[in-house]
Amino acid sequence: MFIEELIRRQFSCEVISRPSRWGKTFNMAMAEAFFDIPHHQNGSGDHYKRDMVKSFFEGGSVIVLPGNESSIETKPLEISKVERAMKEMGRHPTISISLVSDGDTFNDFIRKFSDQISEIISTKNYASFLPKYCRQTGLPIECYKLLNSTKEKLAANLDILEHSIEILTGLLSSHFNSRTVVLIDEFDYALNRMLWNETDFKQTAEFLNSLFTRTFEGETRTSIYLGVVTGVLQFSRCDLSACIDSSVIKPQYMPHFGFTEANVQTLIEKNPSFPHNLTELKTWYGGYTFGEHYGYNPRSIRGYFESNRTGNYWITSVPLGLDSSHHQLFMLDKYQRYVQQLFVNSSVQAVLRSEIDYSDAAKDEYAFLSTLTAMGYTTCEQISERYYNVRIPNKEVRDEFKHAIRLWTRKHLKEYFDAIMAVVDQILENFKLNNFTSVQSNFYKLLSIVKETTPAKLHCDLIFGLLVQLSDNWHLERKFDDLILTCGEVQFSCYITLKLKLDSNNCSDSNPIAMNIVINDNSTIEQLTTEAQTVGTSSSTYDERAIQGQTTNISPSTSIKKPFTKIQMTDDIKNKIMECSKKRVAQFEEKNGCKNKYKWYTCVVSGLKIVGMFPHE
């Protein structure tokens, strides 16, 4: 039915951007098979091949699947029921080209492009019957050279290459007396590979701008029946103004990329030998919302049915994962808040846009979230004319966010990361043993090792990033709303809540401990050091820094001009904190079950110092 929608919309150029491994190339190959006119070497129609293709769409075609000895007969596809669409089958000469390039330079891209153009001309014998129309193109010299040059000569002549699809479109329309279908797949692939090489990126973008302008805005644009360009990102530095935007945030073509719930249910029914669980599949691979449609990741569903077990199938298949240099922008400090907010199942409200690339994503959070959505790491629901709620769709992607948080945390803690993770492991074991004293002691160690890594404004992000690594064992939450508790001159603006996961139907009667951490992250490391010097705090307060035999010292900073005022935990401040904390705990327990089965504590942190650990009544 993707074909039916193409025919119904029938634009001379439409850009359909979708995540990697979501069926773009498959749909383009299907469209080519449907529209193209099979022909003999002399250009006359090959009706036998056309009937073979028709039987595939209408049913009755006998095929043998790879690896099988027995043959099967195909059933009619949905498109066969659409009379208007079937009238267009096999009636439009089709130019289909992929811009996937193995190299990382502009020259590599041009060589691959010229190879494909030469291969199209050669395999379809265009040079034997199209030259007589060259005079009609307005570019007769370029036309003759295009049809008769070797791929090496074409690669050396950019002007002809820029006109190549335009010329072929006019020639084919003249010969077959029918408008042409133009399919350009993975237009952004080469640009992604060259992103950090400005010279090659600029040359490639300029070539594509010229190619698209000449193809879809040139004199022969009336020869195009419909055109489709696909990719993951619509690069803002490429001129696609001649094309209609059908990106992932648009409603067009939503059911035709990825699997719908009906598709997945059908797969379950066709595979009765394995006890497939739709709820489990939805948790792992569903969660994508496209307008009114609910979608599943097609690559992951395929991997699941091939192996009969859950796993991270899509993440390991995409060519540009979060580990790659192209995605270092996800490690930027200014976006860690959004990464963590999305991880705890909180949605982020944003203005999303289609024309973006990785360099744009480094500029502002809306471009960053737009990039995540285009790549399939997040999904969105439109809530107003301008705004969308952005969220992580499923467990497979959430696992990758957990990995991204780990990379970011390790980036800052460097050689201390393994040592501090050992402390986090100890905190988890202390929780399991209900050993509050050890929880408090080890949490102090966790705070102390963070001391020389980053400004205080990142302390909460780092603490949460460490605790995230054991999120399979904890109910873990961080509040990202605008609620700020002000106590005198001190603001507590970060809340982290954690408790062990228990079976909601059989909660323990032992009252396991749980903690709500309230952090004032507005104090710098140097200010905390000044506090130790100015208020006469004993140095022994800071001596408990030994972690796996390593001791780290805090030395006074000479750059401090204003001494830090030590927080006095008055009854008024304590009561305000506890009132706010208890409200959050109530919300947290309501959400995660096992209400009133935990013994709660509120840990108050300022800078890197615990200034109070209070039990809830």
XYZ file of N, CA, C and O in Angstrom, residues 97-117 155 158 161-162 184-191 193-194 200-201 203-209 211-212:
184
model
N 18.548 4.556 -8.173
C 19.974 4.671 -7.861
C 20.164 4.818 -6.358
O 19.353 5.450 -5.675
N 21.202 4.202 -5.837
C 21.550 4.320 -4.421
C 22.808 5.157 -4.283
O 23.768 4.976 -5.040
N 22.814 6.058 -3.307
C 23.973 6.923 -3.086
C 24.865 6.407 -1.956
O 25.657 7.152 -1.397
N 24.729 5.137 -1.620
C 25.629 4.519 -0.638
C 27.030 4.461 -1.232
O 27.223 4.011 -2.361
N 28.004 4.925 -0.472
C 29.392 4.949 -0.938
C 30.285 4.319 0.116
O 30.102 4.549 1.315
N 31.234 3.508 -0.326
C 32.130 2.836 0.610
C 33.220 3.758 1.133
O 33.816 3.489 2.173
N 33.519 4.805 0.404
C 34.623 5.683 0.782
C 34.186 6.836 1.667
O 33.007 7.030 1.955
N 35.181 7.615 2.068
C 34.938 8.752 2.964
C 35.273 10.087 2.306
O 35.342 11.103 2.991
N 35.494 10.090 0.993
C 35.877 11.327 0.320
C 34.919 11.628 -0.825
O 34.159 10.761 -1.279
N 34.991 12.851 -1.289
C 34.171 13.269 -2.421
C 34.510 12.450 -3.666
O 33.625 12.026 -4.409
N 35.796 12.190 -3.896
C 36.204 11.412 -5.066
C 35.653 9.985 -4.999
O 35.245 9.418 -6.025
N 35.639 9.397 -3.796
C 35.049 8.060 -3.632
C 33.570 8.083 -4.002
O 33.066 7.180 -4.678
N 32.891 9.116 -3.540
C 31.455 9.238 -3.819
C 31.196 9.375 -5.318
O 30.302 8.715 -5.871
N 31.976 10.225 -6.002
C 31.785 10.439 -7.437
C 32.068 9.161 -8.223
O 31.344 8.824 -9.182
N 33.117 8.427 -7.830
C 33.414 7.168 -8.525
C 32.248 6.187 -8.398
O 31.862 5.539 -9.378
N 31.688 6.082 -7.191
C 30.578 5.156 -6.989
C 29.338 5.613 -7.759
O 28.623 4.797 -8.366
N 29.086 6.916 -7.767
C 27.930 7.445 -8.490
C 28.065 7.197 -9.994
O 27.120 6.748 -10.655
N 29.249 7.476 -10.538
C 29.460 7.271 -11.982
C 29.368 5.786 -12.335
O 28.872 5.422 -13.411
N 29.842 4.911 -11.425
C 29.722 3.464 -11.646
C 28.259 3.066 -11.772
O 27.896 2.256 -12.640
N 27.409 3.610 -10.904
C 25.996 3.241 -10.932
C 25.302 3.746 -12.191
O 24.506 3.025 -12.800
N 25.591 4.983 -12.570
C 24.985 5.521 -13.799
C 25.411 4.680 -14.999
O 24.590 4.323 -15.858
N 33.306 9.856 -14.370
C 33.777 10.307 -13.057
C 34.600 11.581 -13.165
O 34.666 12.365 -12.208
N 32.082 16.163 -14.025
C 31.017 16.417 -13.055
C 29.786 17.036 -13.700
O 28.658 16.771 -13.277
N 27.615 14.358 -15.036
C 27.022 13.597 -13.934
C 25.881 14.368 -13.277
O 24.857 13.786 -12.892
N 26.063 15.677 -13.116
C 24.996 16.481 -12.510
C 23.736 16.488 -13.366
O 22.620 16.627 -12.852
N 15.748 7.728 -5.675
C 17.117 7.955 -5.187
C 17.170 7.540 -3.726
O 16.553 8.174 -2.867
N 17.896 6.476 -3.441
C 17.924 5.887 -2.101
C 19.180 6.308 -1.340
O 20.256 6.459 -1.925
N 19.024 6.497 -0.011
C 20.151 6.782 0.903
C 20.951 8.007 0.468
O 22.179 7.987 0.438
N 20.246 9.093 0.176
C 20.946 10.268 -0.352
C 21.923 10.866 0.661
O 22.890 11.550 0.293
N 21.713 10.622 1.971
C 22.553 11.248 2.994
C 23.701 10.354 3.459
O 24.493 10.752 4.317
N 23.808 9.154 2.916
C 24.788 8.189 3.424
C 26.214 8.735 3.327
O 26.977 8.705 4.306
N 26.581 9.203 2.146
C 27.945 9.713 1.956
C 28.196 10.955 2.801
O 29.292 11.154 3.340
N 27.181 11.799 2.932
C 27.336 13.011 3.735
C 27.622 12.660 5.192
O 28.426 13.317 5.856
N 29.201 10.084 6.290
C 30.580 9.602 6.403
C 31.598 10.729 6.315
O 32.715 10.598 6.814
N 31.218 11.832 5.664
C 32.163 12.928 5.454
C 31.936 14.096 6.414
O 32.544 15.146 6.247
N 35.433 17.799 1.796
C 34.725 16.757 1.049
C 33.215 16.850 1.263
O 32.438 16.615 0.330
N 32.809 17.186 2.484
C 31.379 17.342 2.751
C 30.799 18.453 1.884
O 29.738 18.284 1.260
N 31.903 19.707 -0.965
C 31.884 19.328 -2.386
C 30.725 18.368 -2.678
O 30.037 18.505 -3.692
N 30.516 17.406 -1.789
C 29.444 16.431 -1.998
C 28.081 17.098 -1.902
O 27.178 16.823 -2.708
N 27.914 17.979 -0.910
C 26.637 18.683 -0.757
C 26.342 19.554 -1.975
O 25.203 19.609 -2.461
N 27.361 20.235 -2.490
C 27.167 21.079 -3.678
C 26.791 20.239 -4.896
O 25.940 20.634 -5.707
N 27.419 19.065 -5.037
C 27.079 18.188 -6.153
C 25.626 17.717 -6.044
O 24.878 17.737 -7.038
N 25.213 17.303 -4.839
C 23.841 16.836 -4.655
C 22.838 17.958 -4.883
O 21.766 17.740 -5.463
N 23.159 19.171 -4.418
C 22.285 20.313 -4.669
C 22.064 20.506 -6.168
O 20.933 20.714 -6.633
N 22.552 18.230 -8.556
C 21.874 17.060 -9.103
C 20.362 17.147 -8.886
O 19.572 16.932 -9.816
N 19.953 17.467 -7.664
C 18.525 17.535 -7.355
C 17.845 18.700 -8.077
O 16.714 18.570 -8.560
